[in-house]
mmCIF file of C-alpha atoms in Angstrom:
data_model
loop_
_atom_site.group_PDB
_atom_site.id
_atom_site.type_symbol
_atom_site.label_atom_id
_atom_site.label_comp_id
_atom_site.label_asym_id
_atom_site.label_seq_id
_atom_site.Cartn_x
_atom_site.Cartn_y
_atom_site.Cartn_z
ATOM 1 C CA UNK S 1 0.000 0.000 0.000
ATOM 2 C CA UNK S 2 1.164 3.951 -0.981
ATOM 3 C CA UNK S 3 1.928 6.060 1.963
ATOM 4 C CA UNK S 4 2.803 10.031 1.947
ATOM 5 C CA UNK S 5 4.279 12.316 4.393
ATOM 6 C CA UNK S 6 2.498 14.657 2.243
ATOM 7 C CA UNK S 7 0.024 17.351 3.997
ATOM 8 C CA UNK S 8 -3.426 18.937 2.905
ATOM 9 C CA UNK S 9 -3.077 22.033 0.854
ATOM 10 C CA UNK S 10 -0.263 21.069 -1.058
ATOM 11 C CA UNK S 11 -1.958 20.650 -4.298
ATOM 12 C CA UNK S 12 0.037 18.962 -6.895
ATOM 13 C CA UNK S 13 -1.774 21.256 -9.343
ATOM 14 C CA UNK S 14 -0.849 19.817 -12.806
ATOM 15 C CA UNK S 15 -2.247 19.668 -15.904
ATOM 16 C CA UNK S 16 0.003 19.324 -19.152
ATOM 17 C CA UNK S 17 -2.328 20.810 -22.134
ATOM 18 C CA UNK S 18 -4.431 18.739 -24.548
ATOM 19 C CA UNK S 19 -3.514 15.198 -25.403
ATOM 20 C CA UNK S 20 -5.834 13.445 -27.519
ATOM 21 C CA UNK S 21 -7.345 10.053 -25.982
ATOM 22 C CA UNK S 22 -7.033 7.083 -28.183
ATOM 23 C CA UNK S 23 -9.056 3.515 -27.776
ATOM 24 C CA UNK S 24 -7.184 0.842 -28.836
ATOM 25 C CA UNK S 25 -9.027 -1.276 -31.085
ATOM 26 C CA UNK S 26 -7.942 -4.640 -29.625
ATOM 27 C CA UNK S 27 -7.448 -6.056 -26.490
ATOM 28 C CA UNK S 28 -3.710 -6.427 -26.291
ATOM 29 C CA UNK S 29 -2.584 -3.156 -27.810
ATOM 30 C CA UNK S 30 -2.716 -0.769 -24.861
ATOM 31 C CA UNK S 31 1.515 0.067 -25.915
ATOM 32 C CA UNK S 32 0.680 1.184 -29.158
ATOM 33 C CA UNK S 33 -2.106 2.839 -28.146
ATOM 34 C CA UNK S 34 -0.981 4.767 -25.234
ATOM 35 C CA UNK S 35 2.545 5.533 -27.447
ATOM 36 C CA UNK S 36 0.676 6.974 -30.368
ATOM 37 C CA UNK S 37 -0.703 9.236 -27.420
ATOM 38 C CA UNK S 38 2.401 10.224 -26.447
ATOM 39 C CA UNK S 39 4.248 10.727 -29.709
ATOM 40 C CA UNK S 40 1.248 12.551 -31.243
ATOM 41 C CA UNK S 41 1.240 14.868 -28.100
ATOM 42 C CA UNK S 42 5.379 15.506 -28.173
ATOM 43 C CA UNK S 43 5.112 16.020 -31.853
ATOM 44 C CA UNK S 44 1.683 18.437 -31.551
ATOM 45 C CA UNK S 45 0.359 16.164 -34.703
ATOM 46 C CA UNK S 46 -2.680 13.625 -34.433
ATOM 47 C CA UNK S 47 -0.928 10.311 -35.862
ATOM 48 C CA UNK S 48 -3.041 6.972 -36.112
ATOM 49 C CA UNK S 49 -1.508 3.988 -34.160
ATOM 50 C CA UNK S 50 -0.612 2.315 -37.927
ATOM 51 C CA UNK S 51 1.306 4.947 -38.774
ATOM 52 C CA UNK S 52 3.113 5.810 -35.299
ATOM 53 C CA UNK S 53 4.149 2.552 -35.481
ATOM 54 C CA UNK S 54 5.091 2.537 -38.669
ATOM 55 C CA UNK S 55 7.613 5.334 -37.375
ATOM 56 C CA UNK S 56 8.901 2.690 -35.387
ATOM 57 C CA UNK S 57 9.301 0.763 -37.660
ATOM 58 C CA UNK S 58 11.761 2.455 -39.755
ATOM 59 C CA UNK S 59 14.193 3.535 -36.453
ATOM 60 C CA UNK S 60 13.781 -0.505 -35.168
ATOM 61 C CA UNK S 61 12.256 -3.267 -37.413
ATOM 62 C CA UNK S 62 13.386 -5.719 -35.065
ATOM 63 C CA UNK S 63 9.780 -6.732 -33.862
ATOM 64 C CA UNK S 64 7.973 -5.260 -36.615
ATOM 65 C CA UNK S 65 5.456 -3.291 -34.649
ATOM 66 C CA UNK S 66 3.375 -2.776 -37.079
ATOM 67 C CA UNK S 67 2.447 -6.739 -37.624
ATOM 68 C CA UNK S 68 2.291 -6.785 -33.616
ATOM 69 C CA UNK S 69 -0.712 -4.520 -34.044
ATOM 70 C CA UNK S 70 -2.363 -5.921 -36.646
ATOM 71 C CA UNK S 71 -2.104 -8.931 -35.503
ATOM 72 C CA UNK S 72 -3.220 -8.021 -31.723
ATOM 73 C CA UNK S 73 0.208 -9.267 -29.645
ATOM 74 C CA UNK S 74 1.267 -7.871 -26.570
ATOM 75 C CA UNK S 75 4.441 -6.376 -25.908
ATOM 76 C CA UNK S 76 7.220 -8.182 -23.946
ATOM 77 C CA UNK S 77 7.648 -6.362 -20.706
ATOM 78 C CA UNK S 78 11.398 -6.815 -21.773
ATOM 79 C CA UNK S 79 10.970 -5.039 -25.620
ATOM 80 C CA UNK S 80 9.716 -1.600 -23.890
ATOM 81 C CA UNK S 81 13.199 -0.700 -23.911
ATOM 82 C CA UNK S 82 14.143 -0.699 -27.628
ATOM 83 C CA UNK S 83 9.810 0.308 -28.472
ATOM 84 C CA UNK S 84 10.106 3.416 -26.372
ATOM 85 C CA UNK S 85 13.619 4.134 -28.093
ATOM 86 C CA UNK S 86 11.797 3.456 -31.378
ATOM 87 C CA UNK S 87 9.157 5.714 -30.831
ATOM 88 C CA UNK S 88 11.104 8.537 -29.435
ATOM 89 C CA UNK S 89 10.358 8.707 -26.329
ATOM 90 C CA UNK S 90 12.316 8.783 -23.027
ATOM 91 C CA UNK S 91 11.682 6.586 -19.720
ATOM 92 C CA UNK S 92 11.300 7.442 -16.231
ATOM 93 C CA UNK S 93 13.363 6.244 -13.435
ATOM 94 C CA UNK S 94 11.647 3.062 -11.257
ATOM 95 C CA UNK S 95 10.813 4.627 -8.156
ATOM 96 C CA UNK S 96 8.255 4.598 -5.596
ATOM 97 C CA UNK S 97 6.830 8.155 -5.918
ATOM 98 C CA UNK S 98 4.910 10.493 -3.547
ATOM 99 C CA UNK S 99 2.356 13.099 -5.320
ATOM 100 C CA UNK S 100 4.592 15.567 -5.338
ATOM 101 C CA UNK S 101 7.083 13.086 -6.642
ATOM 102 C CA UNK S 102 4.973 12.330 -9.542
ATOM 103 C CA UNK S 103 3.719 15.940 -10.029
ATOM 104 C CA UNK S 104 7.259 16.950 -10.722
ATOM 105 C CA UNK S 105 7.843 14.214 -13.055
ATOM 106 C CA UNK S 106 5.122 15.543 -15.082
ATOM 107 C CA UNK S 107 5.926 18.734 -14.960
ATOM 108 C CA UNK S 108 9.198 18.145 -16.414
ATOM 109 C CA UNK S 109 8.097 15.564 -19.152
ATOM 110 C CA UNK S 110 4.229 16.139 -19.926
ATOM 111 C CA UNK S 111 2.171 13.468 -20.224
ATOM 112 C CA UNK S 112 3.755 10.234 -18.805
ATOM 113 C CA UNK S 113 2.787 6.604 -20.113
ATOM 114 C CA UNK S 114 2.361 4.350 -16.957
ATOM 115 C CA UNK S 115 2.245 0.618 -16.714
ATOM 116 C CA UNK S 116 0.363 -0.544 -14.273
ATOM 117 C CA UNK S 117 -1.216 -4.181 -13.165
ATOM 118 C CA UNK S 118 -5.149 -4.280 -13.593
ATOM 119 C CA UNK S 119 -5.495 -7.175 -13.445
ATOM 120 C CA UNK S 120 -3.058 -7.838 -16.164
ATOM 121 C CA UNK S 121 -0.019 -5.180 -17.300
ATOM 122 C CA UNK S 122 -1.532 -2.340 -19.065
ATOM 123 C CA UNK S 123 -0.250 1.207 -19.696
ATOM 124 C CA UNK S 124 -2.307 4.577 -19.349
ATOM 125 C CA UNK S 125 -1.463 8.042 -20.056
ATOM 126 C CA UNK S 126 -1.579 10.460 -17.336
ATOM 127 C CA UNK S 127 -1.826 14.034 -18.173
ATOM 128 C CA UNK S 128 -3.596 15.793 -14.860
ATOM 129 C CA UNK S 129 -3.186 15.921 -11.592
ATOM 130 C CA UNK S 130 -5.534 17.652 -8.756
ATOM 131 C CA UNK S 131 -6.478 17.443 -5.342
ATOM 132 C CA UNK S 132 -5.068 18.386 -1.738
ATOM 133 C CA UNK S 133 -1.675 16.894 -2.467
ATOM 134 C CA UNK S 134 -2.350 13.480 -0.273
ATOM 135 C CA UNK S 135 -2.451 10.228 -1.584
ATOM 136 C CA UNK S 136 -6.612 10.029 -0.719
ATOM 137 C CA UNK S 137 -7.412 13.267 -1.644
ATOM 138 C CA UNK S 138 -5.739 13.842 -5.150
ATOM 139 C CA UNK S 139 -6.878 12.928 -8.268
ATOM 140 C CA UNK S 140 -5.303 11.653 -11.588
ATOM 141 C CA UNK S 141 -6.996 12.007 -15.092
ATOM 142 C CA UNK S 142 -6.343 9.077 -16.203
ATOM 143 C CA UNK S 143 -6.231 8.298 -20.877
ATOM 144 C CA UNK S 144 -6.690 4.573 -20.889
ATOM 145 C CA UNK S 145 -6.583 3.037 -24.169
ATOM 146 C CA UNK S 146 -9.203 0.307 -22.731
ATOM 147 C CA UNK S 147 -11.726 2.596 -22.747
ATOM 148 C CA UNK S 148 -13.624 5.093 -24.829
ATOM 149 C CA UNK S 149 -13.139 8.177 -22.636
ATOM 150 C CA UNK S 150 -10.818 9.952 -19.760
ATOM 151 C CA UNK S 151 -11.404 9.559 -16.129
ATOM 152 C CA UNK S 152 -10.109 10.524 -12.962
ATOM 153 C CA UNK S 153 -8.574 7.960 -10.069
ATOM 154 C CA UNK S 154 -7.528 8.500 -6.829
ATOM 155 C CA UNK S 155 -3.310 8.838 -6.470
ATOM 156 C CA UNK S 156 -3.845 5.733 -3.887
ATOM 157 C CA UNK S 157 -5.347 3.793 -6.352
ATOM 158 C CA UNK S 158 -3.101 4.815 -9.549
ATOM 159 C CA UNK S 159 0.119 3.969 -6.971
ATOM 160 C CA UNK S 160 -0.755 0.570 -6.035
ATOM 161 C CA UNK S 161 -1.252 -0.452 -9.583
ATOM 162 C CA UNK S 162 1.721 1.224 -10.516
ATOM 163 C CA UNK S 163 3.458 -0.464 -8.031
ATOM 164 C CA UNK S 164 1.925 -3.841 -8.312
ATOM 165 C CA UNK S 165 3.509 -4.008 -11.930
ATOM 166 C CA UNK S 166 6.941 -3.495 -10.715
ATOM 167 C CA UNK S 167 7.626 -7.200 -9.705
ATOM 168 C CA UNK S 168 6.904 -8.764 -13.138
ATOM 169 C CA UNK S 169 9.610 -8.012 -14.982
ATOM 170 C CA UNK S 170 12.454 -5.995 -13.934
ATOM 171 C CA UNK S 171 13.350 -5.102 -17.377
ATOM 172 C CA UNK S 172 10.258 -3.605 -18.772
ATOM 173 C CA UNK S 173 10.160 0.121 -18.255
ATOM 174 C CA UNK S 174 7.248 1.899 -16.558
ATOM 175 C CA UNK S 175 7.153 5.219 -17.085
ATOM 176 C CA UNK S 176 6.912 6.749 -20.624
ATOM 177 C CA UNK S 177 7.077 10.315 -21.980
ATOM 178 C CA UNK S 178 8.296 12.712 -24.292
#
């Protein structure tokens, strides 16, 4: 379970601009998904998953993300490494963070992509956070790629899934961004 030292009134008090919510169209595509999010926010452009990872494609065609799409396959917790690279984007450090630990991540690198376990490993794209600053009272707004529209979850909540996902592979790479 997440704990904080952190005290009411602290707001985290981030929100990182627009960043258009994608659904992915099949069940085990959440990566592409949530990294077409990311990539078309970074690059202020509105990319479809084909061609983001198409982009991908022609920095890595190791994996061939493109077939992994159409074709539905999940990606190995130990391939986010060379997909992020792919893609252009940067990961985050593997850390337990406090709000104000994750507000600052944001604020330095927008809209982070963060695997979590629910039930199964699946990544979501945070891009608000708002509340009193403690880990009941503060909200994230929460992009998932399983569904067809943004919602908000409590910090408590978001952490333990976040954390959850950190013991199943020690190689994949949780945090995503810009």
């Amino acid at each position: 379970m997440a704990s904080s030292s952190e005290v009411p009134g602290a707001s985290p008090g981030v929100d990182v601009g627009l960043v258009a919510h994608l659904q992915q169209p099949t069940n085990m595509v959440c990566w592409a998904t949530a990294a077409t999010m990311l990539m078309s926010a970074r690059d202020r452009s509105s990319y479809s998953i084909k061609t983001a990872m198409g982009k991908a494609d022609r920095v890595d065609p190791t994996d061939g993300y493109v077939a992994m799409f159409e074709t539905n396959k999940g990606l190995p917790p130990a391939r986010t490494g060379p997909f992020t690279r792919a893609c252009g984007l940067r990961v985050g450090p593997a850390a337990s963070f406090s709000v104000q630990g994750f507000a600052r991540l944001m604020r330095a690198n927008g809209a982070l992509g963060i695997v979590g376990l629910s039930p199964f490993l699946h990544i979501r794209v945070i891009t608000k956070m708002t509340g009193d600053g403690t880990v009941f009272g503060t909200r994230m707004m929460v992009l998932d790629p399983g569904t067809s529209k943004p919602y908000e979850e409590v910090f408590l909540t978001f952490t333990e899934r976040y954390e959850a996902a950190a013991g199943i592979n020690a190689r994949m790479d949780q945090i995503w961004h810009k």
